[in-house]
Short mmCIF file of C-alpha atoms and ligand atoms in Angstrom, two decimals:
data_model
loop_
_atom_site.label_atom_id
_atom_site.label_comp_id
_atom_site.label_asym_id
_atom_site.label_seq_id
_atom_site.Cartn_x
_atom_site.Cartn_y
_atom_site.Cartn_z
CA UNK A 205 87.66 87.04 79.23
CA UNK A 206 88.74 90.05 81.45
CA UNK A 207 86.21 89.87 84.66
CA UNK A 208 85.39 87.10 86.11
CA UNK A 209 82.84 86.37 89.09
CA UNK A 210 83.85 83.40 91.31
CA UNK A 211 80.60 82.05 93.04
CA UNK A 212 79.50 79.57 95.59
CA UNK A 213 76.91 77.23 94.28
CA UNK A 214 75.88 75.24 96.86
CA UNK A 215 75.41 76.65 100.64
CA UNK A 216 78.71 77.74 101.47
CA UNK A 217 82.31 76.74 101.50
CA UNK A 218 82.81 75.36 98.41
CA UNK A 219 86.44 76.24 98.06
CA UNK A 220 86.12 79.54 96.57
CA UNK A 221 89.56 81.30 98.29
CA UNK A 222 91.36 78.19 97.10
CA UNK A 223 89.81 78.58 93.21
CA UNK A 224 90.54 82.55 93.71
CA UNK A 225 93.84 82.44 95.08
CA UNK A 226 94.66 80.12 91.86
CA UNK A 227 92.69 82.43 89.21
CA UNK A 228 94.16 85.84 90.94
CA UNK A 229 97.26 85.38 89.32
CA UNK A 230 96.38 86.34 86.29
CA UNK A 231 93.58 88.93 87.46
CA UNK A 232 94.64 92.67 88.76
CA UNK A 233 92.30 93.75 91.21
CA UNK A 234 90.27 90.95 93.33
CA UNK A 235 87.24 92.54 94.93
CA UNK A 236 84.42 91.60 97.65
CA UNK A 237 81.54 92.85 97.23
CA UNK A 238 78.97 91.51 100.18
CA UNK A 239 79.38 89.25 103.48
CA UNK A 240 81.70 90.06 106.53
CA UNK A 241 83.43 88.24 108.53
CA UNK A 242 81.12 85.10 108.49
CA UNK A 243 83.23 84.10 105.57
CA UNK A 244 86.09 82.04 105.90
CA UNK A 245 87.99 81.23 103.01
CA UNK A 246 91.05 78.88 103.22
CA UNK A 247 93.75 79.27 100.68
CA UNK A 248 96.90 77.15 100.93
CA UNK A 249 100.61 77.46 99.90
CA UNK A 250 104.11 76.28 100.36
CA UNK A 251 102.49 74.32 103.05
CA UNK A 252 101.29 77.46 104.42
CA UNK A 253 97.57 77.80 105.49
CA UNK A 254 95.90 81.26 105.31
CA UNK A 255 92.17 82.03 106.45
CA UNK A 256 90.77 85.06 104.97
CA UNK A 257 87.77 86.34 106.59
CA UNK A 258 87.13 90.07 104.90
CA UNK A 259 90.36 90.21 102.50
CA UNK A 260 90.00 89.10 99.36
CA UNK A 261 92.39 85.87 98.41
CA UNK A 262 94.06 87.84 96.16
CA UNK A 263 96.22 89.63 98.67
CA UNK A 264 99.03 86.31 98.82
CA UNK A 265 99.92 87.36 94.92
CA UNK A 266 102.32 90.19 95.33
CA UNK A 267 101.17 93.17 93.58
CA UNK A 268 97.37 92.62 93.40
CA UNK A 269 95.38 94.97 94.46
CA UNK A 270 91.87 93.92 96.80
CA UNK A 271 88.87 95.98 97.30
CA UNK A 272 86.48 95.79 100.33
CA UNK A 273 83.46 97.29 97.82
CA UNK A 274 80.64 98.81 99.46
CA UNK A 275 78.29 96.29 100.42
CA UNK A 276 80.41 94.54 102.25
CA UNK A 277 79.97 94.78 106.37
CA UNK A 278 83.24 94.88 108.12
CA UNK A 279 84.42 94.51 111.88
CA UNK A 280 86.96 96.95 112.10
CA UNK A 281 88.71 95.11 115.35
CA UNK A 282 88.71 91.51 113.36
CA UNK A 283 89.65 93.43 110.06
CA UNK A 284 93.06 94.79 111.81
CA UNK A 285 93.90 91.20 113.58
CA UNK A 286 93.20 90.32 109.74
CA UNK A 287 95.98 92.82 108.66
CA UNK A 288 98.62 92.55 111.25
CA UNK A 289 98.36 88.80 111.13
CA UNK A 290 98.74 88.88 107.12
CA UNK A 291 101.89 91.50 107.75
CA UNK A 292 103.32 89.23 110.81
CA UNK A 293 103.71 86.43 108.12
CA UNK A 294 105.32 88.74 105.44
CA UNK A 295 102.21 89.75 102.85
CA UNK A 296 102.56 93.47 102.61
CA UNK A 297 98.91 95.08 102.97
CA UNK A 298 98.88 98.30 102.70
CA UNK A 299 98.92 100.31 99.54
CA UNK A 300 97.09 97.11 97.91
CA UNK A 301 93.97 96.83 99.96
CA UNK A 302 91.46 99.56 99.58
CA UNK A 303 88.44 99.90 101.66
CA UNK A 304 85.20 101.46 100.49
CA UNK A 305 83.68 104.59 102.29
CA UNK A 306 80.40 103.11 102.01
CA UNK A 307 81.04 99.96 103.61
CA UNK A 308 79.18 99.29 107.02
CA UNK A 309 80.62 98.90 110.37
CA UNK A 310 79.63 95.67 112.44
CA UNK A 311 79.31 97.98 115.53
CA UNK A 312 79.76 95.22 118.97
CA UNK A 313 76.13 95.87 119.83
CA UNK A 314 75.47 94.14 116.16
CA UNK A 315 77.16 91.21 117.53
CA UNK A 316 75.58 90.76 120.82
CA UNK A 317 72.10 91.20 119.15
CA UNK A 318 72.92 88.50 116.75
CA UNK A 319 73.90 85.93 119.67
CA UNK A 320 70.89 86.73 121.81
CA UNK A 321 68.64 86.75 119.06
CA UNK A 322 70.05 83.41 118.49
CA UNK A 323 69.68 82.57 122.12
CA UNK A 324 66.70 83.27 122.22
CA UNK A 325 65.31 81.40 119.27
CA UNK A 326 67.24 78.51 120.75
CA UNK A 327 66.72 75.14 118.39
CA UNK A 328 64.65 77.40 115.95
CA UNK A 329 68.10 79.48 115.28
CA UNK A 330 69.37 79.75 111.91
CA UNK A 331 72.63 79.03 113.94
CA UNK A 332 74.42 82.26 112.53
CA UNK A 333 78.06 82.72 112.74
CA UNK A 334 77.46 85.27 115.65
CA UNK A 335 79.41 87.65 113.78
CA UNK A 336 76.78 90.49 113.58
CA UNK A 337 76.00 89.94 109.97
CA UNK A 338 72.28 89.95 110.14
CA UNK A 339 72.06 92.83 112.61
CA UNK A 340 74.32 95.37 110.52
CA UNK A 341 72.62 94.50 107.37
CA UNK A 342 69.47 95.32 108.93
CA UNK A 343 70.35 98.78 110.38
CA UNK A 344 71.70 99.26 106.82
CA UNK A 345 67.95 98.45 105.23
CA UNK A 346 66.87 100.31 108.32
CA UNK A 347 68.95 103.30 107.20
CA UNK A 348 70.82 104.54 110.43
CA UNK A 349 74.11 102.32 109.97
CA UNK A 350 77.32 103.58 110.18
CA UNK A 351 79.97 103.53 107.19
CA UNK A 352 83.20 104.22 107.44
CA UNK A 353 82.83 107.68 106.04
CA UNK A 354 80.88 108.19 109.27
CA UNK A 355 83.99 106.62 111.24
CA UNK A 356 86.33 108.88 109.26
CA UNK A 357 84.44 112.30 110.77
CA UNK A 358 84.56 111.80 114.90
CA UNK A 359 81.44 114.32 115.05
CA UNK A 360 79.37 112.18 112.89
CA UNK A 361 80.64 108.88 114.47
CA UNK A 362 79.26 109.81 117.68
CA UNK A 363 76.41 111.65 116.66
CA UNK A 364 74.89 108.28 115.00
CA UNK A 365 76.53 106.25 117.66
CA UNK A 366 74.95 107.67 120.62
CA UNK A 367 71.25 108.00 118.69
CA UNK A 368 71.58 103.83 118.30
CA UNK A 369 72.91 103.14 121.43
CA UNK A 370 69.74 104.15 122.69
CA UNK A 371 67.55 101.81 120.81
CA UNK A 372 70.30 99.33 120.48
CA UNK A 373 70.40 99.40 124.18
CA UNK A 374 66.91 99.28 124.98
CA UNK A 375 66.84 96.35 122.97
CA UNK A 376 69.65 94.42 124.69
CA UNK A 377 68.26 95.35 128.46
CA UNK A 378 64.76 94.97 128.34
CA UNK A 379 63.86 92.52 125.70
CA UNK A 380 67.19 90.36 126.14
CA UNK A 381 67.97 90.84 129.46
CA UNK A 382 71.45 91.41 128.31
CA UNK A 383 74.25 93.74 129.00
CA UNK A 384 74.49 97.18 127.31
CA UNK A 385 77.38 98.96 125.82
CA UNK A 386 78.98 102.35 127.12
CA UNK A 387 79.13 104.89 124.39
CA UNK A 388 82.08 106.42 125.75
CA UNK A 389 84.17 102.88 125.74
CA UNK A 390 83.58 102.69 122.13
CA UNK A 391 84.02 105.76 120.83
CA UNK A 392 87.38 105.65 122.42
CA UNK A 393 88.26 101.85 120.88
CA UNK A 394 86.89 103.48 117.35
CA UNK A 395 89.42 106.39 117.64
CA UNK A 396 91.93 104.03 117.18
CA UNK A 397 90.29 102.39 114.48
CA UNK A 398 89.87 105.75 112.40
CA UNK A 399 93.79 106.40 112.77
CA UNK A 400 94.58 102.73 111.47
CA UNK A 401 92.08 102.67 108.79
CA UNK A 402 92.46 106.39 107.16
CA UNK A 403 94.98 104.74 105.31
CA UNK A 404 92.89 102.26 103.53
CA UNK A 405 89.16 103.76 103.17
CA UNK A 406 89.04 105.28 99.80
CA UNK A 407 85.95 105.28 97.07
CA UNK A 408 86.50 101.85 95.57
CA UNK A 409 83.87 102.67 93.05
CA UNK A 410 86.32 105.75 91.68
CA UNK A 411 89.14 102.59 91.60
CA UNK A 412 87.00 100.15 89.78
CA UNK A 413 85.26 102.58 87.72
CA UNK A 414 89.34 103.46 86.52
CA UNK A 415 90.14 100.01 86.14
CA UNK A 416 87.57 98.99 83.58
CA UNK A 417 88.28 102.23 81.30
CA UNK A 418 91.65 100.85 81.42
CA UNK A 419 91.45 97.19 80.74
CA UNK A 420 92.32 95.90 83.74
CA UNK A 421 91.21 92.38 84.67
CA UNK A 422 88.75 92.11 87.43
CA UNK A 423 88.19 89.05 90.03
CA UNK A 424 85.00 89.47 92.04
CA UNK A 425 85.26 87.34 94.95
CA UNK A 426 81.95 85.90 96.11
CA UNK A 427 81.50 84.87 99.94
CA UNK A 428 78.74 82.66 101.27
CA UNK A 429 76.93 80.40 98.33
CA UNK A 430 73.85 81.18 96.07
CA UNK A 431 71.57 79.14 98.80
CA UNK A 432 72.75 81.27 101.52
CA UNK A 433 71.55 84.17 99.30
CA UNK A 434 68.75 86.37 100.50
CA UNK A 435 66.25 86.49 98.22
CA UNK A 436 67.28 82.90 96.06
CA UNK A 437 68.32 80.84 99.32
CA UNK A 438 66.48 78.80 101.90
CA UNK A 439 64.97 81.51 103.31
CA UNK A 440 64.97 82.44 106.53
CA UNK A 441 67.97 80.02 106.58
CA UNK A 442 70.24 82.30 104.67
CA UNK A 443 72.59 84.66 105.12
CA UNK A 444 71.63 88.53 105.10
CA UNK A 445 73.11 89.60 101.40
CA UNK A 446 73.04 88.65 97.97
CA UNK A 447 75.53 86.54 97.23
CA UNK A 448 74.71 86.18 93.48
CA UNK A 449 75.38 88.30 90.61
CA UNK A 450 73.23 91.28 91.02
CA UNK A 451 75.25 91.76 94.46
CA UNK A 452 77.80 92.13 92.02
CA UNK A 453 76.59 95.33 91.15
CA UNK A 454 74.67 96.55 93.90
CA UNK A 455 77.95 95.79 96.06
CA UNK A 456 80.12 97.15 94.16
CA UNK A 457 78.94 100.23 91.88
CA UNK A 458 79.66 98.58 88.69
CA UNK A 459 77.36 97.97 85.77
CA UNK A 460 76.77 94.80 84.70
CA UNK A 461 78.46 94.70 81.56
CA UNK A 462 81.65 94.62 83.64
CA UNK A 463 81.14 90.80 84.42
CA UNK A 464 82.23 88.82 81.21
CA UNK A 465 82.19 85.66 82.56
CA UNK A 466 80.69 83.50 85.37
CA UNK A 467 82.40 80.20 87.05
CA UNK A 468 80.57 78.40 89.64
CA UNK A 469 82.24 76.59 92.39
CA UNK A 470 80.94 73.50 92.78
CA UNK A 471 81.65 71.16 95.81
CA UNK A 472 82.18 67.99 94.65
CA UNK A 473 79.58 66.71 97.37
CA UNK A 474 76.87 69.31 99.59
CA UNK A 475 77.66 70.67 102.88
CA UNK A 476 76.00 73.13 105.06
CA UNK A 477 76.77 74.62 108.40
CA UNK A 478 73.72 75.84 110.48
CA UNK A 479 70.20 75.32 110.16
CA UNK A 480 67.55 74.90 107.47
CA UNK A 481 66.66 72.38 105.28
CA UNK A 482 69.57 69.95 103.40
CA UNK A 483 67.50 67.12 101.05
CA UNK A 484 70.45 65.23 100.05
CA UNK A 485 72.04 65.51 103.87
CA UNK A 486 73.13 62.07 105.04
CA UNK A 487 73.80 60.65 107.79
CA UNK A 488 75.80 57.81 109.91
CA UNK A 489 79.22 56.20 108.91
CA UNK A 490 79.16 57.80 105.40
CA UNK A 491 78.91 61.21 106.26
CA UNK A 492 81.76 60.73 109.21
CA UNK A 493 83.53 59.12 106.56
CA UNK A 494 83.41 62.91 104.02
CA UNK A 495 83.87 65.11 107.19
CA UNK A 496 87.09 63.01 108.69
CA UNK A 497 88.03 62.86 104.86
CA UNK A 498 87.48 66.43 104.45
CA UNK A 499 87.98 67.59 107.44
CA UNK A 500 84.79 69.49 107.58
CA UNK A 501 84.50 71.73 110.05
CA UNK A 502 83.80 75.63 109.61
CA UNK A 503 86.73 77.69 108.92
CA UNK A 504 84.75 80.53 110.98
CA UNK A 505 83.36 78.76 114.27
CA UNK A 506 84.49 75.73 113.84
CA UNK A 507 81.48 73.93 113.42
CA UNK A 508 80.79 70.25 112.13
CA UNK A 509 79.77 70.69 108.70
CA UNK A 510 76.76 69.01 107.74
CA UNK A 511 77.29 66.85 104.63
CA UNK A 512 75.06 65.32 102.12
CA UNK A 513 75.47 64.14 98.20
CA UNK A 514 75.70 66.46 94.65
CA UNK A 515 72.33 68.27 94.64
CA UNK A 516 71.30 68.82 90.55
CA UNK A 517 68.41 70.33 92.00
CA UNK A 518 69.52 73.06 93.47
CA UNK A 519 72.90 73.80 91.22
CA UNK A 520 70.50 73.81 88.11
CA UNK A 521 68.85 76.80 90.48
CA UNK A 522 72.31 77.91 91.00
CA UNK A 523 73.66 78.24 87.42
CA UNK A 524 70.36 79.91 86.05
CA UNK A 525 70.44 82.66 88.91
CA UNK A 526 74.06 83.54 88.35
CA UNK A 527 73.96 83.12 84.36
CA UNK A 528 77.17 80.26 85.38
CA UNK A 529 78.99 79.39 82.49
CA UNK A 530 81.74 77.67 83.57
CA UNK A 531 82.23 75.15 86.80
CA UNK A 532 84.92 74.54 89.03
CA UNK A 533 84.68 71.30 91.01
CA UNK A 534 86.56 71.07 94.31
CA UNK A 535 87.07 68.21 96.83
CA UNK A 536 87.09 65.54 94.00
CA UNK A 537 89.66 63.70 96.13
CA UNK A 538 87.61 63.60 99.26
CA UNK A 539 85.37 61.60 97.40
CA UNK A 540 88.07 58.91 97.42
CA UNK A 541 87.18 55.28 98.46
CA UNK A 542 84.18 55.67 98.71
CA UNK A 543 82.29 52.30 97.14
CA UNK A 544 79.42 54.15 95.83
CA UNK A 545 77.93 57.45 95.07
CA UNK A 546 74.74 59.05 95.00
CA UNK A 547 73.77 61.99 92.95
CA UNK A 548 70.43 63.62 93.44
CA UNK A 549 68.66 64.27 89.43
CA UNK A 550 65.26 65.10 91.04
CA UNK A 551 62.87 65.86 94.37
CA UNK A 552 59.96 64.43 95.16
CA UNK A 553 57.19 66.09 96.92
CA UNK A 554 53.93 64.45 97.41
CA UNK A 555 53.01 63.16 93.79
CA UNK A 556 54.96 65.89 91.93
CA UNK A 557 58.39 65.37 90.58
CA UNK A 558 60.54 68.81 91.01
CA UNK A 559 63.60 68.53 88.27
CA UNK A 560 63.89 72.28 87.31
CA UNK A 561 62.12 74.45 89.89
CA UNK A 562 64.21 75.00 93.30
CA UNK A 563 61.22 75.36 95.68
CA UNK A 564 60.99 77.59 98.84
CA UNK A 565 61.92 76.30 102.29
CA UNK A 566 58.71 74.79 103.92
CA UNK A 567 58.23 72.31 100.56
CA UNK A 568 61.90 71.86 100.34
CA UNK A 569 61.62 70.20 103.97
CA UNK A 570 59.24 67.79 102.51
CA UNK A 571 60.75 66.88 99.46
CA UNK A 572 62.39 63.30 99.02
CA UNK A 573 65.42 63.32 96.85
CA UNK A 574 65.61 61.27 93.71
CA UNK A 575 68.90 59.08 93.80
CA UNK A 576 70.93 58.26 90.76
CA UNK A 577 73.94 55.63 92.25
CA UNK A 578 77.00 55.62 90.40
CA UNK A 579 80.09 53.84 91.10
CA UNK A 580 83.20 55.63 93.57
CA UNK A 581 87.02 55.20 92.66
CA UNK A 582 89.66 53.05 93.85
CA UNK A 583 93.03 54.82 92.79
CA UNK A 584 93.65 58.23 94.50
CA UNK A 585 92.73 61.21 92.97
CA UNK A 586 94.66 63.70 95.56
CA UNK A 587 97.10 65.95 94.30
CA UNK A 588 96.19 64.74 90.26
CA UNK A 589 97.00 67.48 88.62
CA UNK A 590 96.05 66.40 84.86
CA UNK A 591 92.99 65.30 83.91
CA UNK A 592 94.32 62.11 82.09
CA UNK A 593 95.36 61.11 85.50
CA UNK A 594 92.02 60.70 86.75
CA UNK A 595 90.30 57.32 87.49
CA UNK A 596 87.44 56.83 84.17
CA UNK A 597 84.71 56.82 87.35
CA UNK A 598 85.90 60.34 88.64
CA UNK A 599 86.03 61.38 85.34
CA UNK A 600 82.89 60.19 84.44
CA UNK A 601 81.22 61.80 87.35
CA UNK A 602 83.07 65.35 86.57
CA UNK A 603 81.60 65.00 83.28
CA UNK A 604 78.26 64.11 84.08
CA UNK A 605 78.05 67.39 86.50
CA UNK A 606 79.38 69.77 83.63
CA UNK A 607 76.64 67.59 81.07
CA UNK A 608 74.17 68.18 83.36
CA UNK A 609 74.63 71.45 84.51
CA UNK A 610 75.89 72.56 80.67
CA UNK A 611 78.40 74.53 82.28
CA UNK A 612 82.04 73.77 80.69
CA UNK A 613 84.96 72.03 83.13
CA UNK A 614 86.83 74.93 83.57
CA UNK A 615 89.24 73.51 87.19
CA UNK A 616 88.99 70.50 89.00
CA UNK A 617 90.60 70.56 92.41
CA UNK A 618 92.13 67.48 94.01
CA UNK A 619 93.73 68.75 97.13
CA UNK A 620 93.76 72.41 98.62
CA UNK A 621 97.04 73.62 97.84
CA UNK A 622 97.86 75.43 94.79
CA UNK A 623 99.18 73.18 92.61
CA UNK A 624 96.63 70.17 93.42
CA UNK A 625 94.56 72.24 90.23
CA UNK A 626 93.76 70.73 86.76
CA UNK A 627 93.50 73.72 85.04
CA UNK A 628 91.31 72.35 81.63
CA UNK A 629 90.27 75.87 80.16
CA UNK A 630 92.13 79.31 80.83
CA UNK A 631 89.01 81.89 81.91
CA UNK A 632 91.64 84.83 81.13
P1 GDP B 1838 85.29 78.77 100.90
O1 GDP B 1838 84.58 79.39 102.03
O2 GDP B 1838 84.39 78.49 99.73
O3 GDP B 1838 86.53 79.52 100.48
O4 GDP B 1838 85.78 77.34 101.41
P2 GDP B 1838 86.51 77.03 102.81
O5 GDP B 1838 87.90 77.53 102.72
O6 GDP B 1838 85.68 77.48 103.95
O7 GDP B 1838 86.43 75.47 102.84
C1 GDP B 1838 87.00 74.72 101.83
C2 GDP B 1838 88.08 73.83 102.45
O8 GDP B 1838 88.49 72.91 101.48
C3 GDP B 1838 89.35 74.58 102.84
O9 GDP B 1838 89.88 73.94 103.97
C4 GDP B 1838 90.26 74.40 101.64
O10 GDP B 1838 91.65 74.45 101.98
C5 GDP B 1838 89.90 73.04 101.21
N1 GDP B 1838 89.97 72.73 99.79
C6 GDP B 1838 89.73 73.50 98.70
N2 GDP B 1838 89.79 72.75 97.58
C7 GDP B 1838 90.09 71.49 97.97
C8 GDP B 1838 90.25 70.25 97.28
O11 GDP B 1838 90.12 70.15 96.07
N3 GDP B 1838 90.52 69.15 98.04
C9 GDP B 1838 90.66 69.20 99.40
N4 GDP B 1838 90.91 68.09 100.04
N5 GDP B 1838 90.50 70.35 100.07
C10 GDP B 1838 90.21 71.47 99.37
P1 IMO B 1839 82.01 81.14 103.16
O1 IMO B 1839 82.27 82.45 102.44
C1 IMO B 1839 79.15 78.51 105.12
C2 IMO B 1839 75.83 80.43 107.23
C3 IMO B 1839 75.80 80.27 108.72
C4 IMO B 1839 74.31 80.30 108.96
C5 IMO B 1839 73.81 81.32 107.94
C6 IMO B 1839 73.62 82.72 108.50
O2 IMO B 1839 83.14 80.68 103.99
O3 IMO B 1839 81.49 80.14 102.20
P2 IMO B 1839 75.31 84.62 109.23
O4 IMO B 1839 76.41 84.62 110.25
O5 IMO B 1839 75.78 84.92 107.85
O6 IMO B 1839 74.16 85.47 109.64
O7 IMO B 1839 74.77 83.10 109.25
O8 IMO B 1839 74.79 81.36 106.92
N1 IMO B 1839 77.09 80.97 106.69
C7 IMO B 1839 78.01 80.25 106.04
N2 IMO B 1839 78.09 78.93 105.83
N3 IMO B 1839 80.10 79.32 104.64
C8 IMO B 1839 80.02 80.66 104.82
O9 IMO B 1839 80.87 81.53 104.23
C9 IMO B 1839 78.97 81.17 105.60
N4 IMO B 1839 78.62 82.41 106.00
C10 IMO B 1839 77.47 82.28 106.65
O10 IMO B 1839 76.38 79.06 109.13
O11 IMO B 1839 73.75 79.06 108.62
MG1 MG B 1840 84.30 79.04 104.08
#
């Protein structure tokens, strides 16, 4: 297969930098095509531990090259800290990263809308990442966001600037009661940003468009996870872009004949940071026992992660949305010890059984999940990195996800560096 889309299947943080970083070695351009800087995406190496917010995981293979495609929304202040703290530890960036035109700027207004709104919705939040996502996506559907062609001309920058300041302003005063921002302040932090950045913006669609007519192999990076998406998620608790195939396209200006193959990441449990409804959630000693396991807290803000067992429900949803043909399955190992585990087949809402349809938020709160138990593992399965190695009851449980889901076992991961991989099917 030449291009290959790497996708979150559950609600975020599945492990998808970690299953990238492994796959980009064999790719030549890894590209990012929706999200911002509410990703965080954890890739580890020679016991070095890299989060990558807006950069594709590509960028620790020498040589690859990394797109930031149009639709994805960028703060150009966290995108430099990004850059220089990538060059302070040795991985040359420029000349391999390449930054569309069309991409939107997360202007700071953006981000001090997106807290207050938050604020102000107070235990009704979505409980963003208060990085301005929602905001900038919305002037984007709104049509008077800036892109960083805008940036690139210091006429146009200001022109648009100074026409939102005054709504954005307006806003912030008088329905937030918040402070407002000085157009003068950030046209002058911007300047700096057009110097830095003329050497990466570029049309990525020209690059990609090149790439395909000459073979090249293709790793589209997904952020976020198909139940974070905006139209197939749990609405309104959801990110603001599509985070499934068709942002593929839309995202990045590339037909969709260009994506050969599909792999879904699959966590080898749930988690979810934020609001909105979790069936399989659990709670009490068991779900301390996955997050001091797994350490699961947000790569992003830090969060406690919410945890909660293998939802067939919604990954069935999952794999027919993105057209997933193949599965990786991460955090096997965090699964370790445990005495039992529960895997939900079905949901339960008043007298209806729900095996196939993945149902919109307000009946999703109401549904009761549908336990299968199946038996944990005793030996270790950190760091196994064949899949003979494996206790029968992990592999049993691998296989049952991939029978279920009729997705082939294309990776299991069993720790998050590199090498912890069982690589059981080459996608390239
Ligand atoms: P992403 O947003 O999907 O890229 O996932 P995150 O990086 O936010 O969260 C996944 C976490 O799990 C990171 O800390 C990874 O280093 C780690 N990780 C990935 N795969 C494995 C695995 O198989 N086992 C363990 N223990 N950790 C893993
Ligand atoms: P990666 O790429 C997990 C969640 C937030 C919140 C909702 C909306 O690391 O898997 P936003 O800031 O996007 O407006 O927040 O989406 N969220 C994520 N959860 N992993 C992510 O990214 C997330 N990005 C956003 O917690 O519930
Ligand atoms: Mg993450």
């Amino acid at each position: 297969m030449a291009n290959l889309f790497v996708v979150g299947t559950q609600w975020g943080d599945e492990g998808k930098g970690k299953i990238v970083d492994v796959l980009a070695k064999e790719a030549d351009i890894v590209a990012r095509f929706q999200g911002g800087p509410n990703a965080g995406h954890t890739v580890v190496y020679d016991g070095q531990k890299f989060i990558l917010h807006i950069i594709p995981s590509g960028i620790l293979h020498p040589n690859k090259r990394c797109i930031i495609g149009d639709g994805v929304v960028v703060d150009p202040g966290g995108l430099l800290e990004e850059i220089e703290g990538l060059t302070d530890r040795g991985i040359e960036v420029e000349g391999r990263l390449f930054l569309s035109d069309h991409a939107h700027l997360i202007m700071p207004y953006h981000k001090a809308i997106d807290a207050e709104s938050e604020k102000a919705l107070g235990k009704k939040g979505i409980g963003t990442t208060k990085r301005g996502i929602g905001p900038t996506y919305a002037d984007q559907a709104s049509r008077i966001s800036i892109r960083f062609c805008d940036l690139m001309d210091e006429e146009i920058f200001r022109e648009k600037l100074e026409r939102n300041l005054k709504e954005k302003n307006f806003l912030l005063e008088h329905y937030y009661g918040a402070g407002s921002f000085d157009s003068k302040e950030i046209v002058a932090t911007f300047k700096k940003y057009r110097e830095k950045f003329s050497h990466y913006v570029t049309d990525t669609r020209t690059i990609l468009k090149d790439a395909f007519k000459s073979s090249k192999k293709i790793l589209f990076e997904g952020a976020q996870g198909t139940l974070l998406d905006i139209n197939h998620g749990t609405y309104p608790f959801v990110t603001s872009s599509a985070t499934t195939v068709g942002g593929v396209c839309s995202g990045l200006g590339v037909p969709p004949k260009m994506i050969h193959t599909v792999l879904g990441v699959v966590k080898a449990y749930t988690t979810r940071v934020g609001g909105g409804p979790f069936p399989t959630e659990i709670h009490g000693d068991t779900c301390e026992q996955i997050r001091q396991n797994g350490s699961e807290f947000g790569s992003t803000t830090g969060r406690p992660r919410r945890c909660g067992w293998l939802d067939f429900v919604a990954l069935r949803h999952s794999v027919w949305i993105n057209g997933i043909d193949h599965l990786a399955i991460t955090r096997l190992d965090v699964l370790d010890g445990l005495e039992e585990l529960k895997i939900c087949t079905a949901y339960r809402y008043n007298e209806e059984i729900l095996v196939d349809t993945f149902p919109h938020t307000e009946v999703l709160d109401r549904c009761e999940p549908v336990y299968e138990t199946l038996p944990g593992w005793k030996t270790k399965t950190e760091g196994t990195r064949t899949y003979e190695d494996l206790p029968q009851e992990a592999k049993d449980y691998v296989t049952l996800i991939s029978d279920t889901l009729k997705a082939s076992l294309a990776i299991i991961s069993t720790g998050e560096s590199r090498d912890s991989t069982i690589i059981r099917e080459s996608l390239y």
